[in-house]
Amino acid sequence: MTADALPPVVDAATWEGRLTTLRAREKAATRELDAIAAERRRLPMVEMPDYTLDGENGPVRLADVFEGKRQLIVYNHMWFTGKEWQCPGCTGFTSQYTRLEFLDNYDARFVIVTQGPIDEALAYKQRVGNRMPWYSTANSSFGADVGAPPAGGFAVNVFLRDGDTVYRTWHTDGRGTEQLSHTFALIDLLPYGRQEEWQDSPANWPQSPTYSRWATSKDIATLYGPSDPVG
């Protein structure tokens, strides 16, 4: 950061004018997101096989992961065999979700599915203080079939259950997951933003290599873990 890393100082009327212009763009973006959500509700869906995952209490059918709900959000957590600390991005993203009971009113559930063996996955969950329900697809092709193969990337998938039949209704990965996170939304409000080199920022603004300001998985464990096991 340099001494010049400050926004220009203007009078209140000038500031209000610039804010009003920006707010018009923000409102347009909000309306576009509404339109995207409307289109998402009109997407077709694809029927899924009758997968069996591994849960805290043993094998469980995908239809039973819903626990009676009709809708299910799955975060496919990256997993690397033999690593003490798993993906910091996945660990940080899922650490945000500590109160998911509000989904009950929407007939929905949100869980983590990872390629790691269930015993290792549950141990990692406790180590980092995660409070979401975890399942393993180590003995199933489910992860690979929904865009999260072994040693592969992360993903978000959404499913709808009709009786014992499960349908896949939506998928995203990469930066598509950002809209589900409050961390970047808050950081992007700050004058200096994420402070990453790829961002379009004024001259002399503080910038660091991408990911360098992210908390490590060990940092997250220090802040939030270990936890008592939570289903």
Short mmCIF file of C-alpha atoms in Angstrom, two decimals:
data_model
loop_
_atom_site.label_atom_id
_atom_site.label_comp_id
_atom_site.label_asym_id
_atom_site.label_seq_id
_atom_site.Cartn_x
_atom_site.Cartn_y
_atom_site.Cartn_z
CA MET A 1 0.00 0.00 0.00
CA THR A 2 1.24 3.50 -0.81
CA ALA A 3 0.38 6.93 0.56
CA ASP A 4 -1.72 7.51 -2.58
CA ALA A 5 -3.97 4.50 -1.92
CA LEU A 6 -6.96 6.63 -0.98
CA PRO A 7 -10.14 7.47 -2.88
CA PRO A 8 -10.42 11.13 -3.88
CA VAL A 9 -12.17 13.38 -1.37
CA VAL A 10 -15.19 15.26 -2.74
CA ASP A 11 -18.12 17.23 -1.35
CA ALA A 12 -21.25 15.42 -0.22
CA ALA A 13 -23.29 16.35 -3.30
CA THR A 14 -20.66 14.96 -5.68
CA TRP A 15 -20.43 11.77 -3.61
CA GLU A 16 -24.21 11.33 -3.62
CA GLY A 17 -24.25 11.76 -7.40
CA ARG A 18 -21.60 9.08 -7.97
CA LEU A 19 -23.32 6.75 -5.50
CA THR A 20 -26.66 7.24 -7.27
CA THR A 21 -25.08 6.30 -10.60
CA LEU A 22 -23.51 3.19 -9.09
CA ARG A 23 -26.73 2.23 -7.31
CA ALA A 24 -28.56 2.26 -10.65
CA ARG A 25 -26.11 -0.36 -11.92
CA GLU A 26 -26.43 -2.36 -8.70
CA LYS A 27 -30.23 -2.37 -8.97
CA ALA A 28 -29.98 -3.49 -12.62
CA ALA A 29 -27.70 -6.34 -11.54
CA THR A 30 -30.22 -7.33 -8.85
CA ARG A 31 -33.01 -7.45 -11.43
CA GLU A 32 -30.80 -9.54 -13.72
CA LEU A 33 -30.14 -11.98 -10.87
CA ASP A 34 -33.91 -12.19 -10.32
CA ALA A 35 -34.34 -13.03 -14.01
CA ILE A 36 -31.61 -15.67 -13.81
CA ALA A 37 -33.30 -17.23 -10.77
CA ALA A 38 -36.59 -17.28 -12.67
CA GLU A 39 -34.90 -19.11 -15.54
CA ARG A 40 -33.31 -21.53 -13.06
CA ARG A 41 -36.80 -22.42 -11.81
CA ARG A 42 -37.72 -23.29 -15.40
CA LEU A 43 -34.78 -25.60 -16.08
CA PRO A 44 -35.56 -29.19 -17.01
CA MET A 45 -34.09 -31.94 -14.85
CA VAL A 46 -32.43 -35.32 -15.29
CA GLU A 47 -33.21 -38.51 -13.40
CA MET A 48 -30.39 -39.87 -11.24
CA PRO A 49 -29.47 -43.52 -10.60
CA ASP A 50 -30.16 -45.02 -7.18
CA TYR A 51 -26.77 -44.13 -5.64
CA THR A 52 -25.65 -45.33 -2.21
CA LEU A 53 -23.40 -43.00 -0.24
CA ASP A 54 -21.65 -43.50 3.09
CA GLY A 55 -22.96 -41.51 6.04
CA GLU A 56 -22.11 -41.16 9.69
CA ASN A 57 -24.32 -44.17 10.48
CA GLY A 58 -23.41 -46.32 7.48
CA PRO A 59 -24.57 -46.67 3.86
CA VAL A 60 -27.46 -44.45 2.84
CA ARG A 61 -29.39 -44.14 -0.39
CA LEU A 62 -29.25 -40.77 -2.13
CA ALA A 63 -33.03 -40.48 -1.75
CA ASP A 64 -32.62 -40.88 2.02
CA VAL A 65 -29.98 -38.14 2.24
CA PHE A 66 -32.94 -35.77 1.81
CA GLU A 67 -34.20 -36.92 5.24
CA GLY A 68 -37.78 -36.49 4.12
CA LYS A 69 -37.25 -33.13 2.40
CA ARG A 70 -38.03 -32.71 -1.28
CA GLN A 71 -35.06 -30.47 -2.19
CA LEU A 72 -31.36 -30.98 -1.57
CA ILE A 73 -28.30 -28.77 -2.06
CA VAL A 74 -25.00 -30.67 -2.19
CA TYR A 75 -21.59 -29.08 -1.87
CA ASN A 76 -19.02 -31.44 -3.38
CA HIS A 77 -15.93 -30.84 -1.23
CA MET A 78 -12.51 -31.43 -2.81
CA TRP A 79 -10.51 -34.23 -1.21
CA PHE A 80 -6.87 -35.21 -1.56
CA THR A 81 -5.87 -38.61 -0.22
CA GLY A 82 -3.40 -38.55 2.64
CA LYS A 83 -3.53 -34.79 3.22
CA GLU A 84 -3.98 -33.54 6.77
CA TRP A 85 -5.43 -30.24 5.56
CA GLN A 86 -7.88 -30.35 2.70
CA CYS A 87 -8.70 -27.59 0.18
CA PRO A 88 -8.71 -24.22 2.01
CA GLY A 89 -11.27 -22.81 -0.39
CA CYS A 90 -13.73 -25.63 0.30
CA THR A 91 -12.94 -25.57 4.00
CA GLY A 92 -13.48 -21.82 4.20
CA PHE A 93 -16.61 -21.85 2.05
CA THR A 94 -18.37 -24.52 4.09
CA SER A 95 -17.27 -23.06 7.43
CA GLN A 96 -19.76 -20.23 6.82
CA TYR A 97 -22.77 -22.51 7.21
CA THR A 98 -23.50 -22.86 10.90
CA ARG A 99 -27.26 -22.28 10.91
CA LEU A 100 -29.13 -24.09 8.15
CA GLU A 101 -32.42 -24.71 9.94
CA PHE A 102 -34.08 -21.94 7.93
CA LEU A 103 -34.09 -24.35 4.98
CA ASP A 104 -36.67 -26.46 6.84
CA ASN A 105 -39.32 -23.88 5.93
CA TYR A 106 -38.45 -24.43 2.26
CA ASP A 107 -38.56 -28.23 2.38
CA ALA A 108 -34.82 -28.35 1.72
CA ARG A 109 -31.53 -29.60 3.13
CA PHE A 110 -27.86 -28.63 2.49
CA VAL A 111 -25.09 -31.23 2.93
CA ILE A 112 -21.46 -31.89 2.05
CA VAL A 113 -20.43 -34.85 -0.09
CA THR A 114 -16.74 -35.63 -0.49
CA GLN A 115 -14.59 -38.26 -2.17
CA GLY A 116 -12.77 -38.94 1.10
CA PRO A 117 -13.57 -42.11 3.08
CA ILE A 118 -16.32 -41.38 5.58
CA ASP A 119 -14.18 -41.94 8.68
CA GLU A 120 -11.52 -39.53 7.41
CA ALA A 121 -14.15 -37.06 6.27
CA LEU A 122 -15.87 -37.00 9.66
CA ALA A 123 -12.52 -36.63 11.43
CA TYR A 124 -11.69 -33.66 9.20
CA LYS A 125 -15.13 -32.18 9.81
CA GLN A 126 -14.46 -32.20 13.55
CA ARG A 127 -10.88 -30.95 13.18
CA VAL A 128 -11.96 -27.80 11.34
CA GLY A 129 -15.14 -27.21 13.35
CA ASN A 130 -17.50 -27.79 10.45
CA ARG A 131 -21.18 -28.13 11.44
CA MET A 132 -22.75 -29.40 8.21
CA PRO A 133 -23.81 -33.02 7.60
CA TRP A 134 -21.11 -34.93 5.68
CA TYR A 135 -21.40 -37.91 3.35
CA SER A 136 -18.82 -39.82 1.34
CA THR A 137 -18.95 -40.94 -2.28
CA ALA A 138 -15.68 -42.90 -1.98
CA ASN A 139 -17.54 -46.12 -2.77
CA SER A 140 -19.87 -44.63 -5.37
CA SER A 141 -19.58 -42.93 -8.76
CA PHE A 142 -21.91 -40.16 -7.55
CA GLY A 143 -19.18 -37.51 -7.19
CA ALA A 144 -17.65 -38.19 -10.60
CA ASP A 145 -21.10 -38.21 -12.20
CA VAL A 146 -21.97 -34.73 -10.87
CA GLY A 147 -18.75 -32.93 -11.76
CA ALA A 148 -16.58 -33.70 -8.71
CA PRO A 149 -14.37 -36.71 -9.51
CA PRO A 150 -11.63 -38.05 -7.22
CA ALA A 151 -8.82 -35.48 -6.82
CA GLY A 152 -10.97 -33.19 -8.95
CA GLY A 153 -12.67 -29.90 -8.39
CA PHE A 154 -15.49 -28.74 -6.19
CA ALA A 155 -19.08 -28.20 -7.25
CA VAL A 156 -22.57 -27.32 -6.11
CA ASN A 157 -25.43 -29.53 -7.25
CA VAL A 158 -29.14 -29.28 -6.51
CA PHE A 159 -31.58 -32.17 -6.52
CA LEU A 160 -35.34 -32.67 -6.32
CA ARG A 161 -36.92 -35.83 -4.88
CA ASP A 162 -40.21 -37.30 -6.03
CA GLY A 163 -40.83 -40.30 -3.81
CA ASP A 164 -37.72 -42.48 -4.12
CA THR A 165 -36.71 -40.94 -7.45
CA VAL A 166 -34.07 -38.20 -7.42
CA TYR A 167 -33.55 -35.63 -10.16
CA ARG A 168 -30.62 -33.28 -10.73
CA THR A 169 -31.87 -29.73 -11.33
CA TRP A 170 -28.81 -27.41 -11.22
CA HIS A 171 -25.02 -27.38 -11.15
CA THR A 172 -22.21 -24.85 -10.85
CA ASP A 173 -18.52 -24.79 -10.05
CA GLY A 174 -15.59 -22.37 -10.00
CA ARG A 175 -16.62 -18.78 -9.34
CA GLY A 176 -20.25 -19.80 -9.80
CA THR A 177 -20.20 -20.69 -6.11
CA GLU A 178 -19.46 -17.09 -5.06
CA GLN A 179 -23.12 -16.09 -5.09
CA LEU A 180 -23.67 -18.62 -2.29
CA SER A 181 -21.00 -17.06 -0.08
CA HIS A 182 -21.27 -14.05 2.21
CA THR A 183 -17.50 -13.62 2.53
CA PHE A 184 -16.78 -12.24 -0.92
CA ALA A 185 -19.98 -10.18 -0.85
CA LEU A 186 -18.74 -8.42 2.29
CA ILE A 187 -15.15 -8.06 1.10
CA ASP A 188 -16.29 -6.58 -2.23
CA LEU A 189 -17.99 -3.76 -0.31
CA LEU A 190 -14.65 -2.58 1.07
CA PRO A 191 -12.77 0.29 -0.62
CA TYR A 192 -9.77 -1.98 -1.29
CA GLY A 193 -11.87 -5.03 -2.23
CA ARG A 194 -10.22 -8.44 -2.33
CA GLN A 195 -6.79 -6.92 -2.96
CA GLU A 196 -5.96 -9.59 -5.52
CA GLU A 197 -3.82 -8.92 -8.58
CA TRP A 198 -6.46 -9.89 -11.12
CA GLN A 199 -8.98 -7.30 -9.92
CA ASP A 200 -9.52 -4.00 -11.69
CA SER A 201 -8.44 -1.48 -9.03
CA PRO A 202 -7.13 2.11 -9.12
CA ALA A 203 -3.40 2.72 -9.40
CA ASN A 204 -1.43 2.18 -6.15
CA TRP A 205 -4.26 0.15 -4.57
CA PRO A 206 -2.99 -2.68 -2.36
CA GLN A 207 -2.83 -5.89 -4.36
CA SER A 208 -1.47 -9.34 -3.51
CA PRO A 209 -1.16 -12.64 -5.34
CA THR A 210 -4.50 -14.41 -5.78
CA TYR A 211 -5.47 -16.54 -2.76
CA SER A 212 -2.66 -15.11 -0.61
CA ARG A 213 -5.12 -13.45 1.82
CA TRP A 214 -7.33 -16.52 2.14
CA ALA A 215 -7.33 -18.32 5.45
CA THR A 216 -5.64 -21.70 5.37
CA SER A 217 -7.49 -24.81 6.51
CA LYS A 218 -5.26 -24.86 9.59
CA ASP A 219 -6.23 -21.22 10.31
CA ILE A 220 -9.90 -22.17 10.07
CA ALA A 221 -9.38 -25.10 12.44
CA THR A 222 -7.75 -22.72 14.91
CA LEU A 223 -10.73 -20.36 14.71
CA TYR A 224 -13.59 -22.86 14.71
CA GLY A 225 -12.43 -26.34 15.68
CA PRO A 226 -12.38 -28.86 17.04
CA SER A 227 -16.12 -29.23 17.31
CA ASP A 228 -18.45 -31.74 18.86
CA PRO A 229 -19.77 -34.00 16.11
CA VAL A 230 -22.96 -32.53 14.67
CA GLY A 231 -25.14 -34.50 12.24
#
